[in-house]
XYZ file of C-alpha atoms in Angstrom:
485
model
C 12.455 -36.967 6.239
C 11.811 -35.240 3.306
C 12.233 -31.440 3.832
C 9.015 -28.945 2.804
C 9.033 -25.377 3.412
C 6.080 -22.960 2.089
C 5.597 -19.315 1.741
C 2.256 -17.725 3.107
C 1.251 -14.299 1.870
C -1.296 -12.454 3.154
C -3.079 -11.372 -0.862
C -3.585 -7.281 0.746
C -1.532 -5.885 -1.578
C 1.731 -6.056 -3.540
C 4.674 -8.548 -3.075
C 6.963 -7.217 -0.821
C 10.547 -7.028 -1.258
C 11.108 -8.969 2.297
C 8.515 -11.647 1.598
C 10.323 -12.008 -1.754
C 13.432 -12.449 0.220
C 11.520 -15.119 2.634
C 10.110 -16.772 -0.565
C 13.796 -17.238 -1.785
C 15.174 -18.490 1.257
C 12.453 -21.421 1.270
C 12.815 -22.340 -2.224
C 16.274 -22.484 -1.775
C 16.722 -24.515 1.225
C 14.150 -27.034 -0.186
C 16.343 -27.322 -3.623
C 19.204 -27.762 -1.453
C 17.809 -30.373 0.393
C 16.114 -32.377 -1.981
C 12.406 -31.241 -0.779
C 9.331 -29.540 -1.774
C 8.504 -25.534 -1.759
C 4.809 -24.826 -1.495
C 2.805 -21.629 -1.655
C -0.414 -20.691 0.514
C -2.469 -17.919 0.163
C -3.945 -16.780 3.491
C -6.876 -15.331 2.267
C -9.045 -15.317 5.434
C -9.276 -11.484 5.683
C -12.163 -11.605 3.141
C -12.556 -7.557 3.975
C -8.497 -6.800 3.083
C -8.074 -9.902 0.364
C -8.048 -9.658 -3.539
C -7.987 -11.254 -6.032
C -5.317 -8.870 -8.046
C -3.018 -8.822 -4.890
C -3.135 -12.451 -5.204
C -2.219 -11.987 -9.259
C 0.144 -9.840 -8.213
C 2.047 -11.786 -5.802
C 2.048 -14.838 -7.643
C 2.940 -12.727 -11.018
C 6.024 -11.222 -8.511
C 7.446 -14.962 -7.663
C 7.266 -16.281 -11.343
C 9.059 -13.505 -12.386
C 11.441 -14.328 -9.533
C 11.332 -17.746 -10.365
C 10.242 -18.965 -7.352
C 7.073 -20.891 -8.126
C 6.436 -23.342 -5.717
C 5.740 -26.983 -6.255
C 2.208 -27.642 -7.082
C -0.835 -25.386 -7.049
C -1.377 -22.667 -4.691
C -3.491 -23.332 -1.241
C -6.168 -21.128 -0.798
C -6.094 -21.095 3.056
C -10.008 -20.050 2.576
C -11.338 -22.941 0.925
C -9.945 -24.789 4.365
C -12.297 -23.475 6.831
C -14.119 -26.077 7.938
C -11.072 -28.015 8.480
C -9.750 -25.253 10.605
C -13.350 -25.646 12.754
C -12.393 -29.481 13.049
C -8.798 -28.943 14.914
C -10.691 -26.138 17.137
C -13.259 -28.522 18.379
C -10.895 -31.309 18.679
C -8.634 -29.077 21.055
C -12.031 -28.506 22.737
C -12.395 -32.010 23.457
C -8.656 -32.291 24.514
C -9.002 -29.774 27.083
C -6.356 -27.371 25.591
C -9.551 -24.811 23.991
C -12.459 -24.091 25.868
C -15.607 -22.013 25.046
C -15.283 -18.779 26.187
C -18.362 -16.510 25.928
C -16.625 -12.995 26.889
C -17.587 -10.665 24.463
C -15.547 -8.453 22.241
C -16.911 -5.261 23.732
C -15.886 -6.547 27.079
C -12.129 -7.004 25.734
C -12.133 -3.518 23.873
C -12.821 -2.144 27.028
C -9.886 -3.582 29.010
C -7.588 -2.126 26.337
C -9.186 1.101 26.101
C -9.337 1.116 30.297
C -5.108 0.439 30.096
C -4.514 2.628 27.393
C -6.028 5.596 29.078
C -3.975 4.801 32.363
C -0.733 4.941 30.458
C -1.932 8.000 28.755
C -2.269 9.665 32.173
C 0.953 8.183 33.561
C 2.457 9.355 30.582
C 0.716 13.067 31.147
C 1.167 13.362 34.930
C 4.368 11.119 35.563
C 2.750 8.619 37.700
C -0.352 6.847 39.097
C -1.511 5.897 42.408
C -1.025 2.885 43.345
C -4.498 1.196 43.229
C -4.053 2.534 39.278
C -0.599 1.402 38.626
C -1.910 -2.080 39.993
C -4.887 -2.064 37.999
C -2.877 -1.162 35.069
C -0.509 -4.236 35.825
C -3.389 -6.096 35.953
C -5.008 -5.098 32.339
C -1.753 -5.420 30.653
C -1.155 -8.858 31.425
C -2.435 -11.362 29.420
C -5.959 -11.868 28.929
C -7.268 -15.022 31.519
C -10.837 -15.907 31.337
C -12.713 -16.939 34.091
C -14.275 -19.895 31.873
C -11.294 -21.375 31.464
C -12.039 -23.431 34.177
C -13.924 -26.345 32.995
C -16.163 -26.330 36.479
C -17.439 -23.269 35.258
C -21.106 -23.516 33.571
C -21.838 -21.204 30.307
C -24.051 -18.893 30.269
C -27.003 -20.373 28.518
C -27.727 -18.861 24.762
C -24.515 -16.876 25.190
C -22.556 -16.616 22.076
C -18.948 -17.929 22.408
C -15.564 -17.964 20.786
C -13.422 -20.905 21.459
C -10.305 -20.000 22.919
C -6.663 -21.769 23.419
C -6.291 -23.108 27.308
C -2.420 -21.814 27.807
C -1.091 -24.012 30.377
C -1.175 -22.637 34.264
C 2.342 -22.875 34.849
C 6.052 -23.717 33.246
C 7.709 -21.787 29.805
C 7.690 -22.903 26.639
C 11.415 -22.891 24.613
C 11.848 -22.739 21.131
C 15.098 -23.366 19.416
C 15.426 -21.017 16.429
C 18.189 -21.750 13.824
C 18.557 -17.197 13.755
C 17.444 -16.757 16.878
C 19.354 -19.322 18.966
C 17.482 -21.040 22.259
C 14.878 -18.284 23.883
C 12.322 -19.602 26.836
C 8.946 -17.399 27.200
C 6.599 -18.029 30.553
C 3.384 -19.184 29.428
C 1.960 -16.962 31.882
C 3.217 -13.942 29.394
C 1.137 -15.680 26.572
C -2.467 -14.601 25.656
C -4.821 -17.349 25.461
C -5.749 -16.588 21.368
C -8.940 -17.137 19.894
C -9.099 -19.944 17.799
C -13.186 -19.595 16.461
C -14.700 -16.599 16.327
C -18.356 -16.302 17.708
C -19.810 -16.843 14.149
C -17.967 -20.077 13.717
C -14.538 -18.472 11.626
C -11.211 -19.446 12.071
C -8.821 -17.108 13.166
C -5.758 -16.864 11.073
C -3.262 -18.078 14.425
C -5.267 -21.486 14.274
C -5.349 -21.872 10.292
C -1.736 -20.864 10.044
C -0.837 -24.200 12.322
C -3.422 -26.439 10.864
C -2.243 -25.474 7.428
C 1.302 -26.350 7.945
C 0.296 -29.233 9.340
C -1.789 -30.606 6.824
C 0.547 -29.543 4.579
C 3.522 -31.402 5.901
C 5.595 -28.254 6.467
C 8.901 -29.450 8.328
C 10.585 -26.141 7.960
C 9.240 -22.369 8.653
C 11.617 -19.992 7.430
C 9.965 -15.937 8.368
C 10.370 -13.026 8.968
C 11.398 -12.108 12.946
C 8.040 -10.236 13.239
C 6.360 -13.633 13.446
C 8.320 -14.697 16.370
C 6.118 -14.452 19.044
C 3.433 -16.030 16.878
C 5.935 -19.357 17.298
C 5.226 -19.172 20.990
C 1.489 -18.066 20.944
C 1.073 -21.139 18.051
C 3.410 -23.784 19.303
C 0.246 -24.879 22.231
C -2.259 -25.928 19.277
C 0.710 -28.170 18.007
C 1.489 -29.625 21.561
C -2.215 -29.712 22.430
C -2.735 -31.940 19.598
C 0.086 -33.837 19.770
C 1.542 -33.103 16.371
C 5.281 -32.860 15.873
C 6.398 -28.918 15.247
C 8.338 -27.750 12.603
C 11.879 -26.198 12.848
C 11.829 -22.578 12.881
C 14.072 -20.004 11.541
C 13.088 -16.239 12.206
C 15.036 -13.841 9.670
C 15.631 -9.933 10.955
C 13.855 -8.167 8.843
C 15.180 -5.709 5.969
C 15.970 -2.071 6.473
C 16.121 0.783 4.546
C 19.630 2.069 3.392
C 19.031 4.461 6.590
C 18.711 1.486 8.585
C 15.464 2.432 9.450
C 12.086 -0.263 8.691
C 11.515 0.146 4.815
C 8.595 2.491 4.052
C 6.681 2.693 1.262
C 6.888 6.450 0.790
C 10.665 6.742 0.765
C 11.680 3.012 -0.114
C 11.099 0.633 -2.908
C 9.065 -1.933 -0.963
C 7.384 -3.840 -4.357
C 8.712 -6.606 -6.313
C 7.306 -5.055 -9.377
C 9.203 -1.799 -8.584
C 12.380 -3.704 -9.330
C 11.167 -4.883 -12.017
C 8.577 -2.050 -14.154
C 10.300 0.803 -13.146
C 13.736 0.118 -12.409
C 14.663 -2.653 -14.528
C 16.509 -4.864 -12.961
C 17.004 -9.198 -14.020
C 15.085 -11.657 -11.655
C 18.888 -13.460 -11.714
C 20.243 -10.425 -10.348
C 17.563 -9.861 -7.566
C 18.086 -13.240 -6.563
C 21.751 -13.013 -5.897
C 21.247 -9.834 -4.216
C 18.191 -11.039 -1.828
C 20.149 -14.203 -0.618
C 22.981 -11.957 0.481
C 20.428 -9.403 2.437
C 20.393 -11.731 5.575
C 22.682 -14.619 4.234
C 26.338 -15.515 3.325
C 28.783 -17.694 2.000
C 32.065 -16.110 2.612
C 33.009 -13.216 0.858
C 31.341 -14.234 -2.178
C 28.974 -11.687 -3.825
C 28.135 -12.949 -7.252
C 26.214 -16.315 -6.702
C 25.049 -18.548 -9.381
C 21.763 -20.500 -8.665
C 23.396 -23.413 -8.716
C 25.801 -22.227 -6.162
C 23.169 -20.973 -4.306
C 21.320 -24.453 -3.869
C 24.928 -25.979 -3.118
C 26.017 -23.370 -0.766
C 22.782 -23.143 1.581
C 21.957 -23.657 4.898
C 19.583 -22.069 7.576
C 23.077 -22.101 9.716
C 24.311 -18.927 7.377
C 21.121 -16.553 8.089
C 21.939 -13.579 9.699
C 20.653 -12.622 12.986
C 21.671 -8.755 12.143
C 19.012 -7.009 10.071
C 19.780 -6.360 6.481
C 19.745 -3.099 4.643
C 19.139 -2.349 1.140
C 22.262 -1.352 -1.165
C 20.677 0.746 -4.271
C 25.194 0.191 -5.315
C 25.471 -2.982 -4.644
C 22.010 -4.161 -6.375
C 23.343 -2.257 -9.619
C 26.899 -3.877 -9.516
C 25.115 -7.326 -9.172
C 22.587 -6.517 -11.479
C 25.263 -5.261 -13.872
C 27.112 -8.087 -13.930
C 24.318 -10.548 -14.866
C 23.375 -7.314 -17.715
C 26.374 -8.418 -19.287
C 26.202 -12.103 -19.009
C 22.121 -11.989 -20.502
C 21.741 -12.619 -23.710
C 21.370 -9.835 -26.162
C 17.825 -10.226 -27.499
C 16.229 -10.950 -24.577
C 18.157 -7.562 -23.070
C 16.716 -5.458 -26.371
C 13.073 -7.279 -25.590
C 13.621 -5.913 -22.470
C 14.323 -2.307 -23.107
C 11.792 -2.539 -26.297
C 8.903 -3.430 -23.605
C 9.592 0.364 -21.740
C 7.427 3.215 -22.214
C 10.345 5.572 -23.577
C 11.072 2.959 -26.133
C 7.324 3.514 -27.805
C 7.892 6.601 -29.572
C 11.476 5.743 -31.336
C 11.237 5.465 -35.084
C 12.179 2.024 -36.974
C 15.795 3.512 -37.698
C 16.270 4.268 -34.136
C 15.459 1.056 -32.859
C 17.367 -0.666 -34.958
C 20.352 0.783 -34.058
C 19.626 0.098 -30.584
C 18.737 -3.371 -31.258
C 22.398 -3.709 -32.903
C 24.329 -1.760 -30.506
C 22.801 -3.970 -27.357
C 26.095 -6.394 -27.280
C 27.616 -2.543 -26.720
C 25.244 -0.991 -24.348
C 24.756 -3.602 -21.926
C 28.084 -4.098 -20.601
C 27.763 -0.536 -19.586
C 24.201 0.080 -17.655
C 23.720 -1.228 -14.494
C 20.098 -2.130 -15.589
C 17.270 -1.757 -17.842
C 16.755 1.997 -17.343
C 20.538 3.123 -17.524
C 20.658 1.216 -20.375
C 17.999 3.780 -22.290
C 20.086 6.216 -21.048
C 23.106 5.034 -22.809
C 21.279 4.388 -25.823
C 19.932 8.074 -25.956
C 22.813 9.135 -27.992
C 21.624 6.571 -30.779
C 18.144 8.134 -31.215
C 17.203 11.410 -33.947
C 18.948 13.938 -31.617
C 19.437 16.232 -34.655
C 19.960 18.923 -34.751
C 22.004 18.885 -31.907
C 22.026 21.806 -29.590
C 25.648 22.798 -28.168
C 25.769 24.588 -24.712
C 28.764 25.378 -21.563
C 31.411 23.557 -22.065
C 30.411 21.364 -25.184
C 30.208 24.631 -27.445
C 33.484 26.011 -26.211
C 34.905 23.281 -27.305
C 33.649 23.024 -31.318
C 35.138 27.025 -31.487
C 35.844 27.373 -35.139
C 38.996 26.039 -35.009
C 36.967 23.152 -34.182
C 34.706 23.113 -36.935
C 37.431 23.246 -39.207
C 39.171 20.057 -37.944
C 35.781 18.244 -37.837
C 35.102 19.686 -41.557
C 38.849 18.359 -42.585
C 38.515 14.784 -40.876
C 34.990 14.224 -43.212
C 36.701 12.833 -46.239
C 38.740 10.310 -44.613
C 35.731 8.747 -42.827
C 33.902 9.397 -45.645
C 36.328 7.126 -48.038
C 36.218 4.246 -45.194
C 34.739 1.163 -47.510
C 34.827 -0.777 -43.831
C 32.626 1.312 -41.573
C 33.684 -0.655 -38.138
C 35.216 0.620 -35.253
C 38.797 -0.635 -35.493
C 38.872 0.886 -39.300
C 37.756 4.090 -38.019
C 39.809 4.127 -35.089
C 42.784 3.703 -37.147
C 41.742 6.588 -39.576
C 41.013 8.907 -36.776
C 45.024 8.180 -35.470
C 45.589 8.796 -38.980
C 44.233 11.931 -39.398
C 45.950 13.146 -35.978
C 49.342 11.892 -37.116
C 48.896 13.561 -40.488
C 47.801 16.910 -38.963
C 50.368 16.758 -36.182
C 48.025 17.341 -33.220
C 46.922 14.627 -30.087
C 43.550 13.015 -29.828
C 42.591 15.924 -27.450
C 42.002 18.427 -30.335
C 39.627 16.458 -32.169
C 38.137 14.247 -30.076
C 36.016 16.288 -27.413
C 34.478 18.444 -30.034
C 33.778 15.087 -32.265
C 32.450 13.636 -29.363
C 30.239 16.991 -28.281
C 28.794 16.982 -31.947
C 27.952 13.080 -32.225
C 26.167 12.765 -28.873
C 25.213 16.084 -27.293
C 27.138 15.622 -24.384
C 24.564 11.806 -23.532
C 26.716 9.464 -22.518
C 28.554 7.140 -24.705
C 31.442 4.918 -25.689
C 34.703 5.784 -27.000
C 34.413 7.908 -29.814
C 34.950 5.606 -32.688
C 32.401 2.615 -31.327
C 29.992 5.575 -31.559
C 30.699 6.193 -34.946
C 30.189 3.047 -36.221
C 27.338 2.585 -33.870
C 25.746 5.552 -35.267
C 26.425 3.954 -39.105
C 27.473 6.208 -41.624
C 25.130 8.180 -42.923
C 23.893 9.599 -39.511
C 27.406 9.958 -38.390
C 28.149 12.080 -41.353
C 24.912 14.172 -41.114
C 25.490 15.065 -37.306
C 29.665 16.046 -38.213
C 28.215 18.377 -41.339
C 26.002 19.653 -39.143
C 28.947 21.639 -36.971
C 31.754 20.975 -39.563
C 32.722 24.403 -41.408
C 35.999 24.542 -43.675
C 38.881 27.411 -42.347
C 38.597 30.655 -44.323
């Protein structure tokens, strides 16, 4: 059997970090086991679908590197097969024509809601209301679900699954373990809506069918769905796929991620906080899945290493510390152009002048070891941009007092006479200069460090010298430097 897994997204909006993580767990366990990973688009919301959430999301997984194998599926260009597996199950006797309007159903649920609001309000019902209440909240059973029963002639109808009378259906999940659900808890869904429209429960089974899909790997939200869908599989006798529900991921206050408070986009991670698609990668597959203790995981490791047996059943929550300590190691590992392109492509990069970038550009072998992504890494390079003249406050002007200035004014010449402007050279004259004027490194260095950065942060003093080159260097030191009376 060859193995094929797909990821569905709904095209409403942005790609989410979860589906992201979904999307990576399919590709993954198709790589490891030899198969295929295919993408649908389940675009039969026409009223919530778009065509730039669909950009979006498939902009999100090529930046993840997770494009799937072939062309997308536009579940909407399917309809009519979708119509073709309703009427079949029609035929079968597991869907029947059900001509109970909407209105009718509305009112049920507006009828049980208002009970519980008054239980809720007065602390109890009477009994013919708590029964009636029972009654409203079970699952929907039409009375034309019996096939004796004639249709009301010109009646519109919806065609709607026939759950069986009695028994329970079990599904064994590779997260969830073995779980058993009465079919008498299960609503009997529509499959075709009045105006002939699939419902997305029917073209979500079709699909995967058609499709070949031997593996569905989602979110635990969907996990009812499994039960509620399995009866159009069984109904037309097709084989069902293996499932494996995922807990979904939580906030770092283990609460459901929100978009107001959380980063909840793929393209967050990416625009505006700058982290590699390696790094998100590693970090997704160990939000719900493990190998060990093992943090930093290759891609090749990754395909190795997995199996649906190491998904969590515990929901995940985001680690803003742990993403930047993956993401920082794969910062230093990337190579150093494509970092620079990186940083180049930000909005605070747009206003630096050709001198400024250029010492960025050669100090990236430098600055990347240090940031834990894109971002951090312009602040680390802030001390290489036209910060003159810099302005000394608290603690950094207490420390170039005047006795200060006059060591900074007396260590000029040596630098000055450096023919080799790198950082071991000036290192070495710097010791030099300490050893010849009997003091430690802690009279010079704080105030040569408060007048070469402004107090941004930076490396140890002498790669910031030679990162700076030498004719800014000098201009920032003469700047503050003032010879002793």
């Amino acid at each position: 059997m060859t193995v094929v897994t797909r990821f569905a997204p709904s095209p409403t909006g942005y790609l989410h970090i979860g589906g992201a993580r979904t999307a990576l767990f399919c590709w993954l366990y198709a790589r490891a086991k030899g198969g295929k990973f295919l993408l649908r688009i389940e675009d039969t919301d026409k009223e919530r679908s778009t065509q730039a959430a669909v950009d979006a999301i498939l902009d999100g997984l090529n930046w993840l590197g997770l494009g799937g194998d072939g062309e997308p599926v536009l579940q909407s260009t399917r309809a009519g097969r979708h119509a073709e597996v309703a009427h079949e199950l029609v035929k079968r006797g597991a869907a029947y024509h059900c001509p109970v309007p909407a209105e009718e159903l509305q009112a049920r649920r507006d009828e049980a809601e208002a009970l519980q609001k008054k239980k809720a309000a007065e602390g109890s019902l009477s009994d013919a209301e708590q029964a009636r209440m029972a009654d409203l909240l079970k699952p929907f059973r039409s009375p034309w679900r019996d096939p004796a029963k004639a249709l009301p002639e010109g009646a519109p109808t919806v065609v709607r699954l026939r759950m069986p009378d009695a028994g329970e259906l079990t599904v064994s999940d590779h997260v969830q373990g073995t779980v058993s659900r009465s079919y008498a808890d299960l609503d009997e869904l529509i499959l075709l809506r009045s105006d002939g429209t699939p419902t997305y429960m029917l073209a979500v089974v079709v699909d995967d069918h058609d499709m070949g899909v031997t593996h569905v790997i989602r979110g635990d939200d969907h996990f009812l769905n499994t039960f509620r869908q399995l009866p159009i599989y069984h109904g037309m006798g097709w084989a069902q796929p293996e499932y494996s529900h995922v807990p979904l991921i939580h906030g770092p206050d283990g609460k459901k991620l929100a978009k107001r408070t959380n980063a909840v986009a793929v393209d967050v991670y990416r625009d505006e906080l700058g982290y590699l698609p390696e790094a998100m990668r590693n970090y997704l597959l160990r939000l719900g899945w493990s190998h060990g203790d093992d943090e930093i995981i290759s891609d090749a490791q990754a395909i190795e290493w997995f199996d649906l047996d190491g998904l969590n059943k515990a929901p995940a929550r985001l680690d803003f510390v742990k993403l930047d300590s993956v993401n920082k190691h794969y910062m230093a590992l990337a190579d150093d152009q494509r970092v620079f392109d990186l940083w180049a492509a930000r909005p605070e990069a747009a206003g630096l002048s050709a001198d400024e970038t250029a010492r960025i550009r050669d100090a990236i072998g430098h600055l990347k070891t240090r940031a834990a992504n894109i971002v951090g890494l312009g602040e680390q390079a802030k001390f290489l941009t036209n910060i003159r003249p810099i302005q000394l406050s608290g603690k950094a002007a207490d420390q170039v007092n005047a006795e200060a200035k006059a060591r900074l004014a007396a260590l000029l010449p040596g630098l000055e006479g450096l023919t080799d402007w790198s950082e071991p050279v000036i290192k070495d004259e710097i010791a030099r200069f300490c050893s010849a004027n009997g003091i430690g490194m802690g009279k010079i260095g704080p105030a040569l460090r408060a007048v070469l950065t402004g107090g941004a942060p930076a490396p140890d003093i002498a790669l910031v010298l030679a990162l700076l080159g030498r004719n800014e260097a000098f201009a920032r030191i003469r700047d503050h430097a003032q010879a002793a009376a």
